[in-house]
Structure formats: C-alpha cells, structure tokens
Short mmCIF file of C-alpha atoms and ligand atoms in Angstrom, two decimals:
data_model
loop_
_atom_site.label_atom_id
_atom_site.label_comp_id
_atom_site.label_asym_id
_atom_site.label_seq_id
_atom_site.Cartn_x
_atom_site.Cartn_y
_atom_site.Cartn_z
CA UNK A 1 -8.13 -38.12 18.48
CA UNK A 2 -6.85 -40.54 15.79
CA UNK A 3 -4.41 -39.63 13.89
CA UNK A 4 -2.20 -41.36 11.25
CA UNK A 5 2.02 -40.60 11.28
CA UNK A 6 4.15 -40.77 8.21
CA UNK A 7 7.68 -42.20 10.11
CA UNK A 8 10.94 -41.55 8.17
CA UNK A 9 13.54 -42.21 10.28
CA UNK A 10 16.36 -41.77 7.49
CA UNK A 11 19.79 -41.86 8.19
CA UNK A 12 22.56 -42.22 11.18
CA UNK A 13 20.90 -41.74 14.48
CA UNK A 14 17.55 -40.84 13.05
CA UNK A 15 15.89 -44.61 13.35
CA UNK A 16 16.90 -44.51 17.11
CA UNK A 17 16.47 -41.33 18.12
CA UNK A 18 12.56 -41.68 16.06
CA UNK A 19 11.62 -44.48 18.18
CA UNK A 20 11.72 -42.83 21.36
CA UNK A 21 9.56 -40.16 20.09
CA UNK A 22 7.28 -43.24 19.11
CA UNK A 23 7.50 -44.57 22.54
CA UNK A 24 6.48 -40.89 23.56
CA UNK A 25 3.62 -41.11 21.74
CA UNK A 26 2.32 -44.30 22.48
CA UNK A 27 2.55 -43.07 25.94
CA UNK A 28 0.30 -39.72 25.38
CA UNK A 29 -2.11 -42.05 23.09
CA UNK A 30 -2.36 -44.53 25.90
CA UNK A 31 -3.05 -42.14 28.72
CA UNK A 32 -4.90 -39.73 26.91
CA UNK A 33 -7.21 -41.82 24.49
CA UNK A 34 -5.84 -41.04 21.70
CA UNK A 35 -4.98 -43.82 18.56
CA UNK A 36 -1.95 -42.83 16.96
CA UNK A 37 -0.72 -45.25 13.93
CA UNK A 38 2.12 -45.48 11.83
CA UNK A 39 3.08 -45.42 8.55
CA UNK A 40 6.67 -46.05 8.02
CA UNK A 41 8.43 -44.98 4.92
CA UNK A 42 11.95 -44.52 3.36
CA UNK A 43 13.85 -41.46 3.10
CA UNK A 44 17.80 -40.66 2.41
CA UNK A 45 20.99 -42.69 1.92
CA UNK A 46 18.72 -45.71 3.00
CA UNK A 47 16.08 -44.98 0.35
CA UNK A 48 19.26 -44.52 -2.17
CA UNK A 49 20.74 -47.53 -1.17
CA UNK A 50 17.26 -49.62 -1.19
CA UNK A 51 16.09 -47.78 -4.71
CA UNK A 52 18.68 -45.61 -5.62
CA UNK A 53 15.99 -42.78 -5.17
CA UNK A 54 16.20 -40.63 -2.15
CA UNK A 55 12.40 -39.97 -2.22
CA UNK A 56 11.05 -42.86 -3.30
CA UNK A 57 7.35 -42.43 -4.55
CA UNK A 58 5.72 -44.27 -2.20
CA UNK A 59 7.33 -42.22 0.76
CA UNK A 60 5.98 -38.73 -0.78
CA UNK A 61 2.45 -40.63 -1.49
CA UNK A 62 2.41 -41.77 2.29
CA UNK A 63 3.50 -38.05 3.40
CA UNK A 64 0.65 -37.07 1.38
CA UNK A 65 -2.20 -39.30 2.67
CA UNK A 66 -1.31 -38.89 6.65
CA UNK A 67 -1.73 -36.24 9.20
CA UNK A 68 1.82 -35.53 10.11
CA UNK A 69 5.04 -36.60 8.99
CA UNK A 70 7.86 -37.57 12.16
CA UNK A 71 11.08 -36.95 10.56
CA UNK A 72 14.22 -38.64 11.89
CA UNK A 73 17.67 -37.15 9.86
CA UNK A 74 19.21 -37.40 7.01
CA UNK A 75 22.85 -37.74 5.57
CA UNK A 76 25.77 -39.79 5.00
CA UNK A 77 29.36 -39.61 4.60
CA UNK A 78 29.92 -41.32 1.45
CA UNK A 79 28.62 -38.72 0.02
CA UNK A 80 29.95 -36.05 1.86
CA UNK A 81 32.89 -35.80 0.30
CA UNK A 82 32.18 -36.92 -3.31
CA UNK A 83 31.41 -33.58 -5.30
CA UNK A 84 30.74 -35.35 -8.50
CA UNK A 85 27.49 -37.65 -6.37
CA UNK A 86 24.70 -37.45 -8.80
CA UNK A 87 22.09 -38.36 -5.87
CA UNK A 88 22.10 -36.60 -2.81
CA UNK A 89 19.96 -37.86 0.55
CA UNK A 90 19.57 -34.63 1.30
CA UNK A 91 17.83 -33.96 -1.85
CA UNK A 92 15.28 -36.35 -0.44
CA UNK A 93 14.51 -33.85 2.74
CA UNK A 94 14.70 -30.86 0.17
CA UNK A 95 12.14 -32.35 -2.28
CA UNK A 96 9.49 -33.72 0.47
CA UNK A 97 9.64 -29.85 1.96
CA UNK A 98 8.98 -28.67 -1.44
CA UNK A 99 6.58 -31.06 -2.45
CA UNK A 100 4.36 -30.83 0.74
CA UNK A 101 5.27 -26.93 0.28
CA UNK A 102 6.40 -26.68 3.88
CA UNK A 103 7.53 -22.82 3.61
CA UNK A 104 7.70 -22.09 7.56
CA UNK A 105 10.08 -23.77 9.66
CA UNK A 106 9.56 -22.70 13.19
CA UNK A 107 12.73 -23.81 15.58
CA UNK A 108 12.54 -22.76 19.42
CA UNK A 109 15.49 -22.10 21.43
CA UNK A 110 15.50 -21.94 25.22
CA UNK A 111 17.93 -22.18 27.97
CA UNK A 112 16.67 -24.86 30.07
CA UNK A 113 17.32 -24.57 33.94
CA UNK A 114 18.89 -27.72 35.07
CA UNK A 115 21.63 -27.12 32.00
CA UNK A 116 22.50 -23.29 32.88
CA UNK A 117 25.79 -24.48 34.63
CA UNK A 118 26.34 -27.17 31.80
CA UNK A 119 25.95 -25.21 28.61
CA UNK A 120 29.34 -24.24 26.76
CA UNK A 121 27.96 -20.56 26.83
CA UNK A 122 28.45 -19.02 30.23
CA UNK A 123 25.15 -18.67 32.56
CA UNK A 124 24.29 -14.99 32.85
CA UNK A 125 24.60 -14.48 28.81
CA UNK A 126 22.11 -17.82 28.36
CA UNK A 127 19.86 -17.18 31.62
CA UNK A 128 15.83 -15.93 30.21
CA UNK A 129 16.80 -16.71 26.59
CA UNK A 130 13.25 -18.28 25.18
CA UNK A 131 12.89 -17.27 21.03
CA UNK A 132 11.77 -18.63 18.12
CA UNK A 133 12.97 -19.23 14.40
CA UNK A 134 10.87 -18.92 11.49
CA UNK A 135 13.41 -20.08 8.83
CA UNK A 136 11.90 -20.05 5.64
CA UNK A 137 11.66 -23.09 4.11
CA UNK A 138 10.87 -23.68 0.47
CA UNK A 139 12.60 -20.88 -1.35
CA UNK A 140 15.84 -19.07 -1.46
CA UNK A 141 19.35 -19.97 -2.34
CA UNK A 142 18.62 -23.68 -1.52
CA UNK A 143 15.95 -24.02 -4.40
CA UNK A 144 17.12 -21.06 -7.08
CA UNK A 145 18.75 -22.63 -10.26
CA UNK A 146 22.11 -23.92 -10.20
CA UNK A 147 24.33 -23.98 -12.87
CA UNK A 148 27.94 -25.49 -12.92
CA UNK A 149 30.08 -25.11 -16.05
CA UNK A 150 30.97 -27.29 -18.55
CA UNK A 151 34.32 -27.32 -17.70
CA UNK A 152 33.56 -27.79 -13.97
CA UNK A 153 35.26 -24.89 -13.27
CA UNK A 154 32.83 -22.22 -12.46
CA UNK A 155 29.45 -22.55 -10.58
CA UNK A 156 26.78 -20.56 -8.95
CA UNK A 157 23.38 -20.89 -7.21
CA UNK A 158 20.28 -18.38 -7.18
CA UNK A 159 19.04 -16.50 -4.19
CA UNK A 160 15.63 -15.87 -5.38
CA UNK A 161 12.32 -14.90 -3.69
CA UNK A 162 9.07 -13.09 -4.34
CA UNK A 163 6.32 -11.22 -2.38
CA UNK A 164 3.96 -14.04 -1.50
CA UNK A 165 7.20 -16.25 -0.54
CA UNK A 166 8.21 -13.54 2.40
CA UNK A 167 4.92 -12.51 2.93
CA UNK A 168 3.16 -15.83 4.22
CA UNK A 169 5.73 -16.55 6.43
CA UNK A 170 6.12 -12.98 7.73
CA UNK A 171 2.28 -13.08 8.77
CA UNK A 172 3.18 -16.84 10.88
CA UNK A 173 5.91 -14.90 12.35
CA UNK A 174 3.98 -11.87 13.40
CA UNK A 175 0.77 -14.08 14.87
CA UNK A 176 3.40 -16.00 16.78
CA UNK A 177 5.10 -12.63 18.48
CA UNK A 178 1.45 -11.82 18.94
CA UNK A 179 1.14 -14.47 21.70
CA UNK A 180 4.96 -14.39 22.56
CA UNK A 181 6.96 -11.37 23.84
CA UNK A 182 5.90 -9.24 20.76
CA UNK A 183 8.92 -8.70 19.02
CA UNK A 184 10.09 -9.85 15.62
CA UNK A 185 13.19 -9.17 14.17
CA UNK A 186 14.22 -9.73 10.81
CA UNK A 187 17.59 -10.98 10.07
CA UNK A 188 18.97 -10.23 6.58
CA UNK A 189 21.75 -8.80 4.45
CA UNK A 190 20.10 -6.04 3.13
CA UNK A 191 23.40 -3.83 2.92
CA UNK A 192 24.50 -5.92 0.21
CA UNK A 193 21.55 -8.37 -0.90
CA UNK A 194 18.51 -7.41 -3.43
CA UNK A 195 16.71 -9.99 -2.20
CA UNK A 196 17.03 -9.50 1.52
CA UNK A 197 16.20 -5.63 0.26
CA UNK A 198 12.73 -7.29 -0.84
CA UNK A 199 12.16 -9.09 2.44
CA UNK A 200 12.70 -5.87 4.52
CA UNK A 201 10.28 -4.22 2.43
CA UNK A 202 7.29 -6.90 2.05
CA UNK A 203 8.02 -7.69 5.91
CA UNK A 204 7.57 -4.12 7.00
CA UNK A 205 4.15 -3.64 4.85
CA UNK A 206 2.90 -6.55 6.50
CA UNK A 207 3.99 -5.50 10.41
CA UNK A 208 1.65 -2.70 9.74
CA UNK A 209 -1.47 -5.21 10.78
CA UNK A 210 0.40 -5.79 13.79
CA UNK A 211 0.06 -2.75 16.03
CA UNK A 212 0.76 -5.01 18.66
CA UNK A 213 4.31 -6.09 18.14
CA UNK A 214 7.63 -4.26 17.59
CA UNK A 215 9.70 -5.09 13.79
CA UNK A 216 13.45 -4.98 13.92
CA UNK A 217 15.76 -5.47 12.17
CA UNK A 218 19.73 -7.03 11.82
CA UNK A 219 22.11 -7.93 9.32
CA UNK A 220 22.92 -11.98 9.50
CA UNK A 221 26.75 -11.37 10.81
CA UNK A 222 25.68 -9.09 13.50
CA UNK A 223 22.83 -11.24 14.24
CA UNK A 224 25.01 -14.44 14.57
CA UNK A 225 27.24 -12.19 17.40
CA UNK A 226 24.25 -11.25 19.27
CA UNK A 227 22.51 -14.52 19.46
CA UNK A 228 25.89 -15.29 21.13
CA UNK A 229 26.15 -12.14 23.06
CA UNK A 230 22.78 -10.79 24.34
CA UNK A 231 20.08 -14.20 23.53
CA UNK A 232 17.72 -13.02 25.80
CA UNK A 233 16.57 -9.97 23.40
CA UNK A 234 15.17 -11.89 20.78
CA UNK A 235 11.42 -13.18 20.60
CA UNK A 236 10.81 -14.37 16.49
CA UNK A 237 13.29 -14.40 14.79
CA UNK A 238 12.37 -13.73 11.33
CA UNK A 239 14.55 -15.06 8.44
CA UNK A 240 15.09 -16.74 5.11
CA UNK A 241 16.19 -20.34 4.22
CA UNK A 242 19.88 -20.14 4.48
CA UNK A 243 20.15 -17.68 7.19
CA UNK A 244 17.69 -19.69 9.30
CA UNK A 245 19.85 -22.72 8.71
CA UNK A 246 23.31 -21.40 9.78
CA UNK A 247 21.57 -19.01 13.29
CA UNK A 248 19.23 -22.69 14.59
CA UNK A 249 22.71 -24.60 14.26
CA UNK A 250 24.45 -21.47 16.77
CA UNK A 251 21.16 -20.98 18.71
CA UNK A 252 21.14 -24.80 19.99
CA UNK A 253 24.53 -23.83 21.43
CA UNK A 254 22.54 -22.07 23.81
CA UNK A 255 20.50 -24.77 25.17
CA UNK A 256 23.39 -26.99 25.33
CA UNK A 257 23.45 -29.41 22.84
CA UNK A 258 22.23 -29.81 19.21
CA UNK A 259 20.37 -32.84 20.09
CA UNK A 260 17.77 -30.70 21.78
CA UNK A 261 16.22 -28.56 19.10
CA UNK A 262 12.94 -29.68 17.49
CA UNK A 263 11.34 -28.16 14.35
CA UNK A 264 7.75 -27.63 13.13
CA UNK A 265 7.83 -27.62 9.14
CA UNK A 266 4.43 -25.85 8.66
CA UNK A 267 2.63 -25.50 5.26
CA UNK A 268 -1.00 -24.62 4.45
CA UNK A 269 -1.97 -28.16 4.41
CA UNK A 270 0.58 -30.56 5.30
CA UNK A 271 3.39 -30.58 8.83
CA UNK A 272 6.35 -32.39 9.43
CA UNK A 273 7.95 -32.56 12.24
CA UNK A 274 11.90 -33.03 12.79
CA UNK A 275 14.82 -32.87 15.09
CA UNK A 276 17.35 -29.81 13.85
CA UNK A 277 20.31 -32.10 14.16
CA UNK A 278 21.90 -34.06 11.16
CA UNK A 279 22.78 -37.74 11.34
CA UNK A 280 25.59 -37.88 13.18
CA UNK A 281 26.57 -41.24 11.58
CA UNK A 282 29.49 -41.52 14.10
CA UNK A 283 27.11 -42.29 17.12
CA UNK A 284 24.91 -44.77 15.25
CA UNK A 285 24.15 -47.60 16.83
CA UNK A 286 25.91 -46.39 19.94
CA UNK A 287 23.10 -45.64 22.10
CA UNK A 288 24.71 -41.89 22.85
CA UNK A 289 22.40 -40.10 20.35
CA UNK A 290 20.15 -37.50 22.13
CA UNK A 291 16.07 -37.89 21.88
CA UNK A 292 15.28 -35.15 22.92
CA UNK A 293 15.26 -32.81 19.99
CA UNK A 294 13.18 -35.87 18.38
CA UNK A 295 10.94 -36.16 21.45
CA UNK A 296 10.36 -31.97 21.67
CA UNK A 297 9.39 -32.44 18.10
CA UNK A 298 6.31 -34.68 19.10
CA UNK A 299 5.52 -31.78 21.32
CA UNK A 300 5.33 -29.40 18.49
CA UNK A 301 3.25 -32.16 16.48
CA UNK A 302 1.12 -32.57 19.54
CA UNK A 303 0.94 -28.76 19.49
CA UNK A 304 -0.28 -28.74 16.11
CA UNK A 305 -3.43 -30.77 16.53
CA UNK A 306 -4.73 -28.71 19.45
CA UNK A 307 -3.51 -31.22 21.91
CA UNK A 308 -1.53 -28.93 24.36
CA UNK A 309 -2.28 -30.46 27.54
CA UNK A 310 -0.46 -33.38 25.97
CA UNK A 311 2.60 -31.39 24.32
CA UNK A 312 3.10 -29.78 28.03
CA UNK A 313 2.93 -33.30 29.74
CA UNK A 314 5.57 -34.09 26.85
CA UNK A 315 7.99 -30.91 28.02
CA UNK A 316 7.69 -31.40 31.78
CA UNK A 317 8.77 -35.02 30.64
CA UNK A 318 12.20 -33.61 29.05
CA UNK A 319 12.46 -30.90 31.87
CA UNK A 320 12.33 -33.57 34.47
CA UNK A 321 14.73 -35.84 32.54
CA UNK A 322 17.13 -33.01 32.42
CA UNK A 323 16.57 -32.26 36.08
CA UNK A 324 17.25 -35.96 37.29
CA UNK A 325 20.06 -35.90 34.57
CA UNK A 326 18.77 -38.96 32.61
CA UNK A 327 20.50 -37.62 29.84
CA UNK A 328 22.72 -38.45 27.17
CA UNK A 329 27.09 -37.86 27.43
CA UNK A 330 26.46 -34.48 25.34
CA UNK A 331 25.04 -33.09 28.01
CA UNK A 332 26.03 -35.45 30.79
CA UNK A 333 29.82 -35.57 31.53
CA UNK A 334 28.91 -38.08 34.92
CA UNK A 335 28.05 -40.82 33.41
CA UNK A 336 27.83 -42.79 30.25
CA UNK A 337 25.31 -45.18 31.09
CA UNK A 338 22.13 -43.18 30.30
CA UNK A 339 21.48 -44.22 26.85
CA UNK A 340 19.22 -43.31 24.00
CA UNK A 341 16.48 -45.53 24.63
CA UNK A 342 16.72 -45.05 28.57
CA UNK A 343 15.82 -41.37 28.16
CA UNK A 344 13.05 -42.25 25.89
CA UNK A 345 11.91 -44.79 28.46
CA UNK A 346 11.91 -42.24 31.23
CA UNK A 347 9.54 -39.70 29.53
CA UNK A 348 7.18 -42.26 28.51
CA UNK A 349 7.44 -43.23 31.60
CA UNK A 350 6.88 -39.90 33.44
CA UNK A 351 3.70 -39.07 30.85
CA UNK A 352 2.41 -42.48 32.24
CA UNK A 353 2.84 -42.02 36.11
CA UNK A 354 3.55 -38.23 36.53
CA UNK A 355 2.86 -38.47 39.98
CA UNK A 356 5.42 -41.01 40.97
CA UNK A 357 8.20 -38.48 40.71
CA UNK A 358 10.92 -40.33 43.09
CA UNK A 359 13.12 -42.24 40.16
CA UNK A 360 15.27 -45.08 41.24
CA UNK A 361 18.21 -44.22 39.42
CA UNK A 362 19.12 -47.57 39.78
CA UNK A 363 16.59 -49.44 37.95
CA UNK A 364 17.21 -46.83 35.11
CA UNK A 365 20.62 -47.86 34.76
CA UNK A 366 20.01 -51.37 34.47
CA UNK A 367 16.47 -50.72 32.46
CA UNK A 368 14.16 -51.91 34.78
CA UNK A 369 11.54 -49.06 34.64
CA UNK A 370 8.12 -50.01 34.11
CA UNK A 371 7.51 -49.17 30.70
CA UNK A 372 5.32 -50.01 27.87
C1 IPM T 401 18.34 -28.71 8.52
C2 IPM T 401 19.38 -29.48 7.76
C3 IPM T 401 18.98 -29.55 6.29
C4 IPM T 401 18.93 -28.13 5.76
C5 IPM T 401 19.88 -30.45 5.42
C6 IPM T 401 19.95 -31.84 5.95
C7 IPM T 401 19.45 -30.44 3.98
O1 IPM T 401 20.64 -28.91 7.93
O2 IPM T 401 17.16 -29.10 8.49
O3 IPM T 401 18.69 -27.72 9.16
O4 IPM T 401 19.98 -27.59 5.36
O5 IPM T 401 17.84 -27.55 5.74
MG1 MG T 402 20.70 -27.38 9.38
#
C-alpha cells in the first residue's frame, strides 16, 4: 500500500517521540511492502515562533492532500502562564481537528501485563481493564463562543451541541462495542447539564439499532471514581469533548504512564493520529520521553487502512519492549539508560526480525542493535 503522512511533530517531546513512530513505520513499510512517505509540516509554538501562526496554511493544505496526519504534541510554557497571549499553540491542534472535522476521538486504555506490579494503581483494581474512549472531538465547551468582558473581569464559554453532533459519534461508539465486550456507557452530567440531558436522549434513540450491546449510563464525577475503582467494567466509554479530555488523562494512570496512550482522531474523510500526552517541555531533548503512546498511535493508523497484521506486529513490538523492560524512567525505575530513541530502535527492530527474540541487553545500552 502507498500511502502519504502529514508529520507535525509540534512542540516539547513531540519531534522525538514522532520519529520513532517514523522509524516504526519504515520498519512495517520495509518488511511488509508497503511505501510510506512523508510530508512534514509545522504546527504549535514552533509554527508561532517561525510565522507567528499556529496553523500555518500550508500545514492545514498538507493535512488536507495526505492520507493520515502523525501528530506529535503541542504546547509551551511561555504561554502557559500569560492569560492576556493573543495566539495560542493549542489553538493550532483545535483548528486542524475542526478543520479536518475530526469529531471522534477514540483513546484505548489497557493494563498491560509486564507493568501490573509497576503501575501507581494497585494490581487487582488494574488486572483485565481493556476499554475504549470515544471523546468527542469537534464540539462542546472547547468550540462554543467565548466571551470575556470589557473590563476583563467576567468571562464565560458555551457548552453547546446538537443532534447530529452526539449522534455520529454515538453510532462509532456503538459499532465499536459491537465487536468489543458490548457495553457502552455514557458519561455525562445530566443531573445538572441541558446539554448532557440532550446526549442521554439522542444516545439512547440511537442504542435502539443496537440490540446487541448494553447502554449505561454515569455522571462524570462518579465516573472519574470508578475508572479508579472498578476499570475492568467499562468497554466504550461514551463521552463529550471535555469530559473525554479530563477521564483519558486518569485512565492512562491505569496503564502506567501517560506516555502510553495513543489516539485515533476519526472524521468522515480525514484521520489523525496522536499520542494523548502534552509536550512535556521539561524532558525535551533529554532522551527520557516515552514513544510508545506515539508508536501505539501508528498502530491505530495502521489499523485504519486495513493493515492489521501490521498494527498487531506493531503491539507485540511494545508488549515485548515492556516485557524485556526497554523502557523509558516513567515506567522503568532500574535504569536510566534506555532512552527514547533506543525503544524506538527496539520495535523497529523486533517488526524486522520477530523471530530473533533473545535481546542482548547489552548492545541496547550502548546502541548497537541492527537497525535501519
Ligand atoms: C488532548 C490535549 C488537547 C485537548 C490540548 C493540547 C488542546 O489535552 O488532546 O487531550 O485538550 O484536547
Ligand atoms: Mg488532554
């Protein structure tokens, strides 16, 4: 298959952590057949600093004329803390989602095996947990109008949505259960919120074409206890924009580390695919930055195109590097000397000779693997 890649690395650990997925893919394309090119682009504080323009034209025309979009991460400090910043680089992320009217965000969590005893959350609450976000993505509080007053001293922002907003993602949701554990559950604030009063209506309507799979539902602050609590009854998780946001961040806790959630952004004809994490400018450059949440995303991406036999050889990849520990200090308190671009190495290195399974730990220390 050929396909052509929109890169935006962005910000803070997204250039490095991008690359490995890179290296990932050349190693599918080169074992598989497959011609994979690259198109990259600038997004974020580096498009802001380079144009002052944290979507630059040319970026959203590339996005528009490839297959896929790889998506590093996006942020920086200076602007953090400066309410009065009239450019954002988030706004960059916001817009291209918007523009390329990316409206389901799909974000699996699982507790992986070899990180049961490692994760902060203790083993028989993690143990099983496998689920799925669909965090809406193009609508809700994060696009409704804002308004701050003249003065400064008042402000407010819009939580708005209508039918064909919940309804298209509810119908993604309900498909996925379909092939999952068949169980959606739709977390809201419907005690209090109009519009999540809306989503539990148009979601139930359409769960009636699902015979097949079971419709709950729970308010957001419950929700965020039992995602903590009890993981391992959840399938789809079903929710909008801001909701989504805040559970992914406390659902990664599960797996261990932030750095190892990946995200499909999904629209009717465009897909971008991203690593949940922000840019963690303080590890930049540092070679501690976890790929894997970068490298899971080519699996989605992979995924996407039909490709699975690839996307699996991509997992047992990350599964193995988790097993052998070739993993970054977030989730590796022995050593410090597995970095960024070593873990990358190893799974490009696994998809090209799966069968030699017996690492020398050695030569990945000191970066002598045979790699590409
Ligand atoms: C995410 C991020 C973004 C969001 C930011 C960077 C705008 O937190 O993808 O989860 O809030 O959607
Ligand atoms: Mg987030």
């Amino acid at each position: 298959m050929k396909l052509s890649i929109a890169v935006l690395s962005g910000d803070g650990i997204g250039p490095e952590v991008t690359q490995q997925a890179k290296k990932v893919l050349n190693a599918v394309a080169s074992k598989y057949d497959h011609t994979f090119t690259y198109k990259e682009a600038l997004v974020g504080a580096v498009a802001i600093d380079a144009c002052n323009d944290p979507l630059p034209k040319a970026t959203l025309d590339i996005c528009l004329n490839t297959d896929a979009v790889l998506f590093g991460s996006i942020g920086d400090p200076k602007y953090d803390n400066d309410p009065s910043a009239k450019v954002r680089p988030e706004q960059g992320l916001l817009k291209l989602r918007k523009s390329l009217d990316l409206f389901a965000n799909i974000r699996p969590v699982q507790a992986y095996a070899s990180l049961l005893d490692k994760a902060p959350l203790k083993k028989e609450i993690i143990e099983g947990t496998d689920f799925t976000i669909f965090r809406e993505l193009t609508g809700g509080i994060y696009f409704g109008a804002k308004e701050l007053s003249e003065d400064g001293n008042a402000a407010s922002d819009l939580c708005q949505y209508n039918r064909l907003e919940i309804e298209r993602i509810a119908h993604l949701a309900f498909k996925a259960a379909k092939s999952r554990k068949k169980k959606v559950t739709l977390v809201d604030k419907a005690n209090v919120l109009e519009s999540s009063r809306l989503w539990r209506k148009v979601v139930t309507e359409a769960s009636k074409a699902y015979d097949d799979v079971t419709l709950d539902f729970l308010f957001v602050d419950n929700a965020a206890m039992q995602i903590i609590l009890n993981p391992s009854q959840f399938d789809v998780i079903l929710t909008e924009n801001m909701f989504g946001d805040i559970l992914s961040d406390e659902s990664s806790v599960i797996s261990g580390s932030i750095g190892l959630l990946a995200s499909a952004s999904i629209g009717s004809k465009y897909a971008l695919f991203e690593p949940i994490h922000g840019s963690y400018p303080q590890a930049k450059g540092k070679g501690i930055a976890n790929p894997l949440a970068s490298i899971l995303s080519v699996a989605l991406l992979l995924d996407h195109f039909g490709l699975t036999e690839e996307a699996s050889a991509v997992r047992l990849g990350v599964e193995k590097s988790l097993d052998q520990n070739i993993c970054t200090p977030d989730i590796n308190s022995e050593t410090d000397t597995i970095t960024t671009d070593k873990v990358g190495d190893f799974i490009a290195d696994f998809i090209l000779y799966p069968e030699e399974n017996t690492i020398n730990m050695e030569n990945v220390r000191i970066g002598q693997l045979t790699i590409i």
